[in-house]
Amino acid sequence: AAVDVLVAVEGAGRGLSSDEAQRRLAREGPNVLRQPPRTSALARIAAQLRSPVVLLLLFAVALTSVTRQWLDAAAIIAVLLLNAGIGVEIELRARRALESLLALEVPRAVAVRDGRPVELPARELVVGDVIVVDAGRRVPADARLLDTVEMETAEAILTGESAPVAKDPSAGLAPDAPILSMRAAVLAIAYAAAMTAGTLLAFEIALRRAEALGVARSAAFFTLALTQIAQLANAYPPTSDAAPRRSLIRSPLTAAAVLTIGVQLLPLGIPVLARILAVEAPVAAWWWPVLVACALAPVGAGWLLRVARGLRRRRGGPAPR
């Protein structure tokens, strides 16, 4: 219930005192979304070159350089730079989109301090504040509804729905409930991709009091979503690259790519292999299929594992990992 929330954050129905609000502001920091640190252009380019496919192409560049196939090496390098440039551009667009979302931040808010409503910068709101929002104003922070009169919010910026969404302070607020189904809460869009960030109240209300829950629960949701868009361009997010690499290793497309590259590099690889093994070119030619087979071994192992899993599922046993 709303009263339980007030007790949990040590708030009061009459709001916080000015001294307590200042102490919480000094302890918890301002009510703003912290932007991710800016990275240099070289760091962004290097991030685009950290994938197995790029490393394979860099190996091809080294191989063609050893055999003095300068035109092929230059072509591969040009493709790599083009790919890195596209990835950096997508990342910059994501950052600009984030900055445009930050522009939706509510500059001013009305909070109950010392028992009376006071207008103050929204960045000075703290956990435990009771904020007042009337029709036409934007929601300045994540909040639990305390009192509403026929309140509805426009959430088109989040869900694309044109119809307003009804809010009810008596509705439950389960911690594991989907964010967009919380009818008893409103969340600021500048701080979380949740309920009614920066949206307008659709119906006139007599008075709405909301207890600020703070930004910790879902802060930087948009930041994470936008940076994931940029990372998907590289296809290997640094936070969870194990699964994409496993799918890459087991992909039939990878097998086709390795086989194609192996055939294309056959005229170039045999002389290099002959030099490394100190043998004649015909003898080195027998080693080339062996190397290609070794490259395809992880893919074949992945296929065998899939077959084993399918057979195990049919028999009702646990699938091997």
GROMACS .gro file of C-alpha atoms in nm:
model
  321
    1ALA     CA    1   0.000   0.000   0.000
    2ALA     CA    2   0.102   0.362  -0.038
    3VAL     CA    3   0.132   0.400   0.340
    4ASP     CA    4   0.376   0.110   0.351
    5VAL     CA    5   0.587   0.279   0.086
    6LEU     CA    6   0.598   0.599   0.291
    7VAL     CA    7   0.708   0.403   0.597
    8ALA     CA    8   0.972   0.216   0.398
    9VAL     CA    9   1.134   0.537   0.275
   10GLU     CA   10   1.076   0.723   0.602
   11GLY     CA   11   0.844   0.974   0.441
   12ALA     CA   12   0.537   1.142   0.580
   13GLY     CA   13   0.203   1.242   0.437
   14ARG     CA   14   0.293   1.608   0.496
   15GLY     CA   15   0.621   1.574   0.311
   16LEU     CA   16   0.978   1.609   0.431
   17SER     CA   17   1.134   1.892   0.621
   18SER     CA   18   1.378   2.115   0.433
   19ASP     CA   19   1.668   1.999   0.651
   20GLU     CA   20   1.590   1.629   0.596
   21ALA     CA   21   1.555   1.686   0.221
   22GLN     CA   22   1.896   1.855   0.209
   23ARG     CA   23   2.053   1.565   0.401
   24ARG     CA   24   1.904   1.309   0.161
   25LEU     CA   25   2.010   1.515  -0.140
   26ALA     CA   26   2.368   1.525  -0.010
   27ARG     CA   27   2.360   1.151   0.063
   28GLU     CA   28   2.187   1.022  -0.252
   29GLY     CA   29   2.276   1.284  -0.511
   30PRO     CA   30   2.054   1.480  -0.750
   31ASN     CA   31   1.750   1.335  -0.925
   32VAL     CA   32   1.909   1.317  -1.271
   33LEU     CA   33   2.009   1.045  -1.513
   34ARG     CA   34   2.383   0.999  -1.518
   35GLN     CA   35   2.515   0.983  -1.870
   36PRO     CA   36   2.764   0.709  -1.964
   37PRO     CA   37   3.123   0.830  -1.990
   38ARG     CA   38   3.226   0.958  -2.329
   39THR     CA   39   3.480   0.753  -2.519
   40SER     CA   40   3.736   0.869  -2.771
   41ALA     CA   41   3.703   0.804  -3.144
   42LEU     CA   42   3.991   0.556  -3.132
   43ALA     CA   43   3.825   0.361  -2.849
   44ARG     CA   44   3.497   0.341  -3.044
   45ILE     CA   45   3.677   0.220  -3.356
   46ALA     CA   46   3.870  -0.040  -3.154
   47ALA     CA   47   3.542  -0.166  -3.006
   48GLN     CA   48   3.412  -0.231  -3.357
   49LEU     CA   49   3.718  -0.446  -3.437
   50ARG     CA   50   3.682  -0.689  -3.148
   51SER     CA   51   3.486  -0.968  -3.314
   52PRO     CA   52   3.601  -1.312  -3.440
   53VAL     CA   53   3.505  -1.227  -3.799
   54VAL     CA   54   3.716  -0.911  -3.793
   55LEU     CA   55   4.007  -1.103  -3.644
   56LEU     CA   56   3.973  -1.358  -3.924
   57LEU     CA   57   3.985  -1.079  -4.181
   58LEU     CA   58   4.290  -0.928  -4.010
   59PHE     CA   59   4.458  -1.266  -4.042
   60ALA     CA   60   4.371  -1.262  -4.410
   61VAL     CA   61   4.531  -0.917  -4.437
   62ALA     CA   62   4.849  -1.050  -4.277
   63LEU     CA   63   4.848  -1.352  -4.507
   64THR     CA   64   4.802  -1.145  -4.823
   65SER     CA   65   5.070  -0.903  -4.707
   66VAL     CA   66   5.319  -1.187  -4.660
   67THR     CA   67   5.253  -1.301  -5.017
   68ARG     CA   68   5.270  -0.937  -5.134
   69GLN     CA   69   4.914  -0.929  -5.263
   70TRP     CA   70   4.886  -0.561  -5.179
   71LEU     CA   71   4.564  -0.497  -5.371
   72ASP     CA   72   4.378  -0.773  -5.185
   73ALA     CA   73   4.515  -0.654  -4.851
   74ALA     CA   74   4.408  -0.296  -4.926
   75ALA     CA   75   4.058  -0.413  -5.023
   76ILE     CA   76   4.014  -0.608  -4.699
   77ILE     CA   77   4.140  -0.314  -4.493
   78ALA     CA   78   3.897  -0.082  -4.672
   79VAL     CA   79   3.608  -0.317  -4.588
   80LEU     CA   80   3.715  -0.329  -4.223
   81LEU     CA   81   3.735   0.049  -4.200
   82LEU     CA   82   3.396   0.086  -4.366
   83ASN     CA   83   3.243  -0.162  -4.121
   84ALA     CA   84   3.402   0.020  -3.826
   85GLY     CA   85   3.278   0.353  -3.956
   86ILE     CA   86   2.920   0.228  -3.987
   87GLY     CA   87   2.934   0.085  -3.633
   88VAL     CA   88   3.067   0.411  -3.489
   89GLU     CA   89   2.797   0.609  -3.671
   90ILE     CA   90   2.523   0.385  -3.526
   91GLU     CA   91   2.671   0.429  -3.179
   92LEU     CA   92   2.678   0.808  -3.222
   93ARG     CA   93   2.314   0.804  -3.333
   94ALA     CA   94   2.223   0.608  -3.021
   95ARG     CA   95   2.401   0.865  -2.805
   96ARG     CA   96   2.220   1.149  -2.979
   97ALA     CA   97   1.890   0.970  -2.921
   98LEU     CA   98   1.974   0.943  -2.553
   99GLU     CA   99   2.055   1.313  -2.538
  100SER     CA  100   1.720   1.392  -2.698
  101LEU     CA  101   1.549   1.184  -2.428
  102LEU     CA  102   1.736   1.376  -2.163
  103ALA     CA  103   1.587   1.691  -2.314
  104LEU     CA  104   1.247   1.564  -2.190
  105GLU     CA  105   1.365   1.610  -1.834
  106VAL     CA  106   1.124   1.815  -1.626
  107PRO     CA  107   1.302   2.132  -1.511
  108ARG     CA  108   1.071   2.229  -1.221
  109ALA     CA  109   0.851   2.039  -0.978
  110VAL     CA  110   0.620   2.106  -0.684
  111ALA     CA  111   0.699   1.915  -0.364
  112VAL     CA  112   0.555   1.933  -0.015
  113ARG     CA  113   0.824   2.063   0.218
  114ASP     CA  114   0.760   2.158   0.580
  115GLY     CA  115   0.390   2.092   0.528
  116ARG     CA  116   0.339   2.328   0.232
  117PRO     CA  117   0.386   2.299  -0.145
  118VAL     CA  118   0.710   2.449  -0.272
  119GLU     CA  119   0.828   2.485  -0.632
  120LEU     CA  120   1.187   2.371  -0.676
  121PRO     CA  121   1.420   2.227  -0.942
  122ALA     CA  122   1.324   1.867  -1.022
  123ARG     CA  123   1.687   1.762  -0.975
  124GLU     CA  124   1.648   1.841  -0.602
  125LEU     CA  125   1.372   1.583  -0.545
  126VAL     CA  126   1.476   1.303  -0.308
  127VAL     CA  127   1.337   0.968  -0.201
  128GLY     CA  128   1.051   1.035   0.041
  129ASP     CA  129   0.933   1.359  -0.117
  130VAL     CA  130   0.561   1.410  -0.170
  131ILE     CA  131   0.518   1.575  -0.510
  132VAL     CA  132   0.210   1.748  -0.649
  133VAL     CA  133   0.121   1.729  -1.019
  134ASP     CA  134  -0.187   1.882  -1.176
  135ALA     CA  135  -0.333   1.838  -1.523
  136GLY     CA  136  -0.103   1.928  -1.811
  137ARG     CA  137   0.221   1.896  -1.613
  138ARG     CA  138   0.484   1.631  -1.667
  139VAL     CA  139   0.581   1.373  -1.408
  140PRO     CA  140   0.916   1.482  -1.259
  141ALA     CA  141   1.027   1.154  -1.093
  142ASP     CA  142   0.939   0.790  -1.033
  143ALA     CA  143   0.646   0.798  -0.795
  144ARG     CA  144   0.391   0.587  -0.606
  145LEU     CA  145   0.043   0.734  -0.627
  146LEU     CA  146  -0.113   0.845  -0.299
  147ASP     CA  147  -0.424   1.036  -0.402
  148THR     CA  148  -0.583   1.090  -0.745
  149VAL     CA  149  -0.913   1.201  -0.892
  150GLU     CA  150  -0.996   1.033  -1.226
  151MET     CA  151  -0.633   1.038  -1.324
  152GLU     CA  152  -0.519   0.920  -1.667
  153THR     CA  153  -0.180   0.957  -1.831
  154ALA     CA  154  -0.074   0.973  -2.194
  155GLU     CA  155   0.191   0.708  -2.254
  156ALA     CA  156   0.220   0.728  -2.633
  157ILE     CA  157   0.588   0.812  -2.605
  158LEU     CA  158   0.644   0.471  -2.444
  159THR     CA  159   0.389   0.234  -2.596
  160GLY     CA  160   0.258   0.419  -2.901
  161GLU     CA  161  -0.098   0.400  -2.766
  162SER     CA  162  -0.307   0.705  -2.847
  163ALA     CA  163  -0.560   0.645  -2.567
  164PRO     CA  164  -0.480   0.761  -2.213
  165VAL     CA  165  -0.410   0.501  -1.944
  166ALA     CA  166  -0.612   0.508  -1.621
  167LYS     CA  167  -0.425   0.520  -1.289
  168ASP     CA  168  -0.548   0.392  -0.955
  169PRO     CA  169  -0.359   0.452  -0.627
  170SER     CA  170  -0.539   0.159  -0.463
  171ALA     CA  171  -0.402  -0.090  -0.717
  172GLY     CA  172  -0.131  -0.324  -0.599
  173LEU     CA  173   0.233  -0.259  -0.678
  174ALA     CA  174   0.399  -0.602  -0.676
  175PRO     CA  175   0.779  -0.582  -0.707
  176ASP     CA  176   0.785  -0.845  -0.983
  177ALA     CA  177   0.498  -0.695  -1.185
  178PRO     CA  178   0.570  -0.575  -1.539
  179ILE     CA  179   0.659  -0.208  -1.532
  180LEU     CA  180   0.402  -0.105  -1.791
  181SER     CA  181   0.121  -0.274  -1.594
  182MET     CA  182   0.176  -0.077  -1.272
  183ARG     CA  183  -0.143   0.127  -1.245
  184ALA     CA  184  -0.047   0.262  -0.904
  185ALA     CA  185   0.282   0.420  -1.007
  186VAL     CA  186   0.424   0.669  -1.250
  187LEU     CA  187   0.785   0.674  -1.361
  188ALA     CA  188   0.967   0.963  -1.523
  189ILE     CA  189   1.087   0.895  -1.876
  190ALA     CA  190   1.404   1.090  -1.824
  191TYR     CA  191   1.503   0.842  -1.557
  192ALA     CA  192   1.345   0.511  -1.659
  193ALA     CA  193   1.166   0.355  -1.951
  194ALA     CA  194   0.873   0.267  -1.738
  195MET     CA  195   0.537   0.428  -1.701
  196THR     CA  196   0.471   0.789  -1.784
  197ALA     CA  197   0.807   0.953  -1.821
  198GLY     CA  198   0.754   1.309  -1.925
  199THR     CA  199   0.392   1.244  -2.027
  200LEU     CA  200   0.096   1.475  -1.979
  201LEU     CA  201  -0.201   1.413  -1.754
  202ALA     CA  202  -0.507   1.373  -1.973
  203PHE     CA  203  -0.783   1.451  -1.725
  204GLU     CA  204  -0.827   1.743  -1.487
  205ILE     CA  205  -0.766   1.634  -1.130
  206ALA     CA  206  -0.828   1.808  -0.801
  207LEU     CA  207  -0.499   1.711  -0.642
  208ARG     CA  208  -0.248   1.434  -0.696
  209ARG     CA  209   0.009   1.348  -0.437
  210ALA     CA  210   0.283   1.101  -0.517
  211GLU     CA  211   0.559   0.966  -0.298
  212ALA     CA  212   0.887   0.963  -0.487
  213LEU     CA  213   1.040   0.617  -0.507
  214GLY     CA  214   1.364   0.749  -0.656
  215VAL     CA  215   1.548   0.649  -0.967
  216ALA     CA  216   1.748   0.350  -0.843
  217ARG     CA  217   1.497   0.078  -0.942
  218SER     CA  218   1.506   0.133  -1.315
  219ALA     CA  219   1.751   0.415  -1.372
  220ALA     CA  220   1.935   0.420  -1.703
  221PHE     CA  221   1.690   0.178  -1.868
  222PHE     CA  222   1.693   0.389  -2.181
  223THR     CA  223   2.071   0.422  -2.160
  224LEU     CA  224   2.110   0.045  -2.160
  225ALA     CA  225   1.857  -0.002  -2.440
  226LEU     CA  226   2.021   0.256  -2.663
  227THR     CA  227   2.374   0.132  -2.605
  228GLN     CA  228   2.253  -0.221  -2.681
  229ILE     CA  229   2.137  -0.093  -3.020
  230ALA     CA  230   2.487   0.029  -3.089
  231GLN     CA  231   2.641  -0.293  -2.961
  232LEU     CA  232   2.411  -0.504  -3.181
  233ALA     CA  233   2.576  -0.342  -3.481
  234ASN     CA  234   2.891  -0.523  -3.375
  235ALA     CA  235   2.681  -0.831  -3.284
  236TYR     CA  236   2.891  -0.909  -2.978
  237PRO     CA  237   2.783  -0.713  -2.669
  238PRO     CA  238   3.069  -0.711  -2.414
  239THR     CA  239   2.829  -0.789  -2.130
  240SER     CA  240   2.709  -1.118  -2.278
  241ASP     CA  241   2.934  -1.233  -2.557
  242ALA     CA  242   2.943  -1.603  -2.465
  243ALA     CA  243   2.608  -1.694  -2.622
  244PRO     CA  244   2.666  -1.505  -2.951
  245ARG     CA  245   3.007  -1.665  -2.988
  246ARG     CA  246   2.864  -2.010  -2.927
  247SER     CA  247   2.595  -1.948  -3.188
  248LEU     CA  248   2.860  -1.814  -3.427
  249ILE     CA  249   3.076  -2.124  -3.383
  250ARG     CA  250   2.781  -2.358  -3.441
  251SER     CA  251   2.628  -2.164  -3.730
  252PRO     CA  252   2.613  -2.329  -4.074
  253LEU     CA  253   2.691  -1.986  -4.220
  254THR     CA  254   3.021  -1.992  -4.034
  255ALA     CA  255   3.104  -2.329  -4.188
  256ALA     CA  256   3.026  -2.195  -4.535
  257ALA     CA  257   3.233  -1.882  -4.470
  258VAL     CA  258   3.532  -2.080  -4.344
  259LEU     CA  259   3.512  -2.319  -4.638
  260THR     CA  260   3.481  -2.033  -4.889
  261ILE     CA  261   3.773  -1.842  -4.739
  262GLY     CA  262   3.976  -2.162  -4.732
  263VAL     CA  263   3.918  -2.223  -5.102
  264GLN     CA  264   3.985  -1.859  -5.194
  265LEU     CA  265   4.310  -1.850  -4.998
  266LEU     CA  266   4.427  -2.185  -5.132
  267PRO     CA  267   4.661  -2.038  -5.400
  268LEU     CA  268   4.805  -1.795  -5.146
  269GLY     CA  269   4.823  -2.031  -4.852
  270ILE     CA  270   5.012  -2.319  -5.016
  271PRO     CA  271   5.333  -2.118  -5.082
  272VAL     CA  272   5.326  -1.974  -4.729
  273LEU     CA  273   5.261  -2.318  -4.580
  274ALA     CA  274   5.545  -2.462  -4.791
  275ARG     CA  275   5.781  -2.202  -4.647
  276ILE     CA  276   5.668  -2.268  -4.291
  277LEU     CA  277   5.696  -2.648  -4.324
  278ALA     CA  278   6.009  -2.627  -4.543
  279VAL     CA  279   5.857  -2.866  -4.795
  280GLU     CA  280   5.770  -2.856  -5.161
  281ALA     CA  281   5.445  -2.694  -5.273
  282PRO     CA  282   5.277  -3.026  -5.376
  283VAL     CA  283   5.343  -3.164  -5.027
  284ALA     CA  284   5.205  -2.849  -4.864
  285ALA     CA  285   4.891  -2.881  -5.077
  286TRP     CA  286   4.802  -3.196  -4.883
  287TRP     CA  287   4.815  -2.998  -4.557
  288TRP     CA  288   4.570  -2.732  -4.670
  289PRO     CA  289   4.255  -2.953  -4.645
  290VAL     CA  290   4.373  -3.057  -4.299
  291LEU     CA  291   4.386  -2.695  -4.185
  292VAL     CA  292   4.042  -2.623  -4.331
  293ALA     CA  293   3.904  -2.933  -4.157
  294CYS     CA  294   4.049  -2.810  -3.826
  295ALA     CA  295   3.878  -2.475  -3.881
  296LEU     CA  296   3.548  -2.651  -3.942
  297ALA     CA  297   3.584  -2.881  -3.639
  298PRO     CA  298   3.407  -2.645  -3.390
  299VAL     CA  299   3.113  -2.612  -3.630
  300GLY     CA  300   3.092  -2.990  -3.673
  301ALA     CA  301   3.105  -3.035  -3.297
  302GLY     CA  302   2.816  -2.792  -3.262
  303TRP     CA  303   2.609  -2.985  -3.513
  304LEU     CA  304   2.679  -3.315  -3.337
  305LEU     CA  305   2.575  -3.159  -3.007
  306ARG     CA  306   2.248  -3.040  -3.158
  307VAL     CA  307   2.175  -3.388  -3.292
  308ALA     CA  308   2.254  -3.540  -2.952
  309ARG     CA  309   2.021  -3.292  -2.782
  310GLY     CA  310   1.741  -3.373  -3.027
  311LEU     CA  311   1.777  -3.746  -2.972
  312ARG     CA  312   1.792  -3.701  -2.595
  313ARG     CA  313   1.473  -3.490  -2.596
  314ARG     CA  314   1.289  -3.751  -2.798
  315ARG     CA  315   1.386  -4.014  -2.541
  316GLY     CA  316   1.274  -3.789  -2.255
  317GLY     CA  317   1.615  -3.752  -2.095
  318PRO     CA  318   1.803  -3.433  -2.003
  319ALA     CA  319   1.965  -3.263  -2.302
  320PRO     CA  320   2.346  -3.239  -2.294
  321ARG     CA  321   2.488  -2.889  -2.259
   0.00000   0.00000   0.00000
